[in-house]
Amino acid sequence: MASYINRKDLTTIMAKHGSLLFEYSQITPNIYVGTNMCCQTHFKKVLVKKGISADISLEQERVDKPFGVSYYCWLPTKDHTPPDRKQLLIGVQLLTSLISHKEKAYVHCQRGHGRAPTLVAAYLISQGKSVEDAIDLIKKKRPSIHLEKNQILALKRFGKFLKR
């Protein structure tokens, strides 16, 4: 008799053993958030086929531009911390420009749980959402996110900065 394991359980098992899965979530029609396992082998095979042309990395260590991507941006951010204001502005401006040109972007950090969702939340805040609504929207599409207190605080400060 065959046994099957669901994606959530598999992700938990892989995380416990230090392995990462290539998994991602579509947050808006043009923005995807996921793990860094996208970026060499899978980007061209999977993400480019979905029309994704841009990769925004928030990993601390630099990774080469993925195969098949037209646009690449590296915003080095230490794990468990938020991107700084300048990085948020650059990332938001890039996402705004890409989306206005009907491009799709893949935003990632290591696991796609903190830094990448923080940047996407900043973009949503720039589009008029509150901090809470931005995080809730992302969490509905990617339940595994868990922003740190400092990441939420950075989003609140970013929202206030945008209103000045």
Coordinates of C-alpha atoms in Angstrom, one line a residue, residues 25-147:
S25 CA 3.4 31.4 -3.8
Q26 CA 1.7 33.8 -6.1
I27 CA 0.9 36.9 -4.0
T28 CA -0.5 39.1 -6.8
P29 CA -0.9 38.5 -10.5
N30 CA 2.6 39.9 -11.0
I31 CA 4.5 39.0 -7.7
Y32 CA 5.6 35.6 -6.5
V33 CA 7.5 34.9 -3.2
G34 CA 9.5 31.8 -2.5
T35 CA 12.7 30.1 -1.5
N36 CA 16.1 30.5 -3.0
M37 CA 16.0 27.0 -4.5
C38 CA 14.5 28.7 -7.6
C39 CA 17.5 30.4 -8.8
Q40 CA 19.7 28.2 -10.8
T41 CA 18.1 24.9 -11.8
H42 CA 14.4 25.7 -11.6
F43 CA 14.0 29.3 -12.7
K44 CA 14.1 28.6 -16.4
K45 CA 12.2 25.4 -16.2
V46 CA 9.3 26.6 -14.0
L47 CA 9.2 30.3 -13.4
V48 CA 10.1 31.7 -16.8
K49 CA 7.3 29.4 -18.2
K50 CA 4.9 31.3 -15.9
G51 CA 6.1 34.6 -17.5
I52 CA 8.3 35.7 -14.6
S53 CA 11.1 37.8 -16.0
A54 CA 12.6 39.4 -12.9
D55 CA 14.4 38.0 -9.8
I56 CA 14.8 40.1 -6.6
S57 CA 17.0 38.4 -4.1
L58 CA 17.2 39.5 -0.4
E59 CA 19.7 36.8 0.5
Q60 CA 22.7 38.0 2.5
E61 CA 25.1 36.2 0.2
R62 CA 25.1 37.1 -3.5
V63 CA 23.8 34.5 -6.0
D64 CA 24.4 34.7 -9.7
K65 CA 21.6 35.9 -12.0
P66 CA 19.3 33.0 -12.6
F67 CA 19.1 31.4 -16.1
G68 CA 16.4 32.9 -18.3
V69 CA 15.7 36.0 -16.2
S70 CA 15.8 39.4 -17.9
Y71 CA 16.0 41.5 -14.7
Y72 CA 18.0 40.8 -11.5
C73 CA 18.3 42.8 -8.4
W74 CA 20.3 41.8 -5.2
L75 CA 19.4 43.6 -2.0
P76 CA 21.6 41.9 0.6
T77 CA 19.8 41.6 3.9
K78 CA 20.9 39.6 6.9
D79 CA 18.6 36.8 7.9
H80 CA 15.9 37.7 10.5
T81 CA 16.3 41.5 9.8
P82 CA 14.3 43.8 7.5
P83 CA 15.8 45.4 4.4
D84 CA 16.8 49.0 5.3
R85 CA 14.8 52.0 4.1
K86 CA 17.0 52.5 1.0
Q87 CA 16.6 48.8 0.0
L88 CA 12.8 49.0 0.6
L89 CA 12.6 52.1 -1.7
I90 CA 14.7 50.4 -4.4
G91 CA 12.7 47.2 -4.2
V92 CA 9.4 49.0 -4.2
Q93 CA 10.4 51.2 -7.1
L94 CA 11.6 48.2 -9.1
L95 CA 8.4 46.3 -8.4
T96 CA 6.3 49.3 -9.4
S97 CA 8.2 49.7 -12.6
L98 CA 8.1 46.1 -13.5
I99 CA 4.4 45.8 -12.9
S100 CA 3.7 49.0 -14.8
H101 CA 5.4 47.3 -17.8
K102 CA 3.3 44.1 -17.3
E103 CA 6.4 42.1 -16.0
K104 CA 6.2 39.5 -13.3
A105 CA 8.7 39.3 -10.4
Y106 CA 10.0 36.5 -8.2
V107 CA 11.1 37.8 -4.8
H108 CA 13.0 35.5 -2.5
C109 CA 15.2 35.1 0.5
Q110 CA 16.4 31.8 1.8
R111 CA 13.0 30.3 2.8
G112 CA 10.6 33.1 1.6
H113 CA 9.3 33.6 5.1
G114 CA 10.7 36.9 6.4
R115 CA 12.8 39.2 4.2
A116 CA 11.1 38.6 0.9
P117 CA 7.5 39.0 2.3
T118 CA 8.7 42.2 4.0
L119 CA 9.7 43.7 0.7
V120 CA 6.4 42.6 -0.9
A121 CA 4.5 44.1 2.0
A122 CA 6.4 47.4 1.5
Y123 CA 5.3 47.4 -2.1
L124 CA 1.6 46.7 -1.1
I125 CA 1.9 49.6 1.5
S126 CA 3.1 51.9 -1.3
Q127 CA 0.0 50.9 -3.2
G128 CA -2.3 52.1 -0.3
K129 CA -2.6 49.0 2.0
S130 CA -2.1 49.3 5.7
V131 CA 0.8 47.3 7.2
E132 CA -1.7 44.8 8.7
D133 CA -3.6 44.4 5.5
A134 CA -0.4 43.9 3.5
I135 CA 0.8 41.2 5.8
D136 CA -2.6 39.5 5.9
L137 CA -2.8 39.5 2.1
I138 CA 0.6 37.8 1.8
K139 CA -0.2 35.4 4.7
K140 CA -3.4 34.3 2.9
K141 CA -1.4 33.3 -0.1
R142 CA 1.7 32.1 1.8
P143 CA 0.7 30.9 5.2
S144 CA 4.3 30.0 6.2
I145 CA 5.5 33.6 6.5
H146 CA 6.5 34.8 9.9
L147 CA 7.8 38.3 10.0

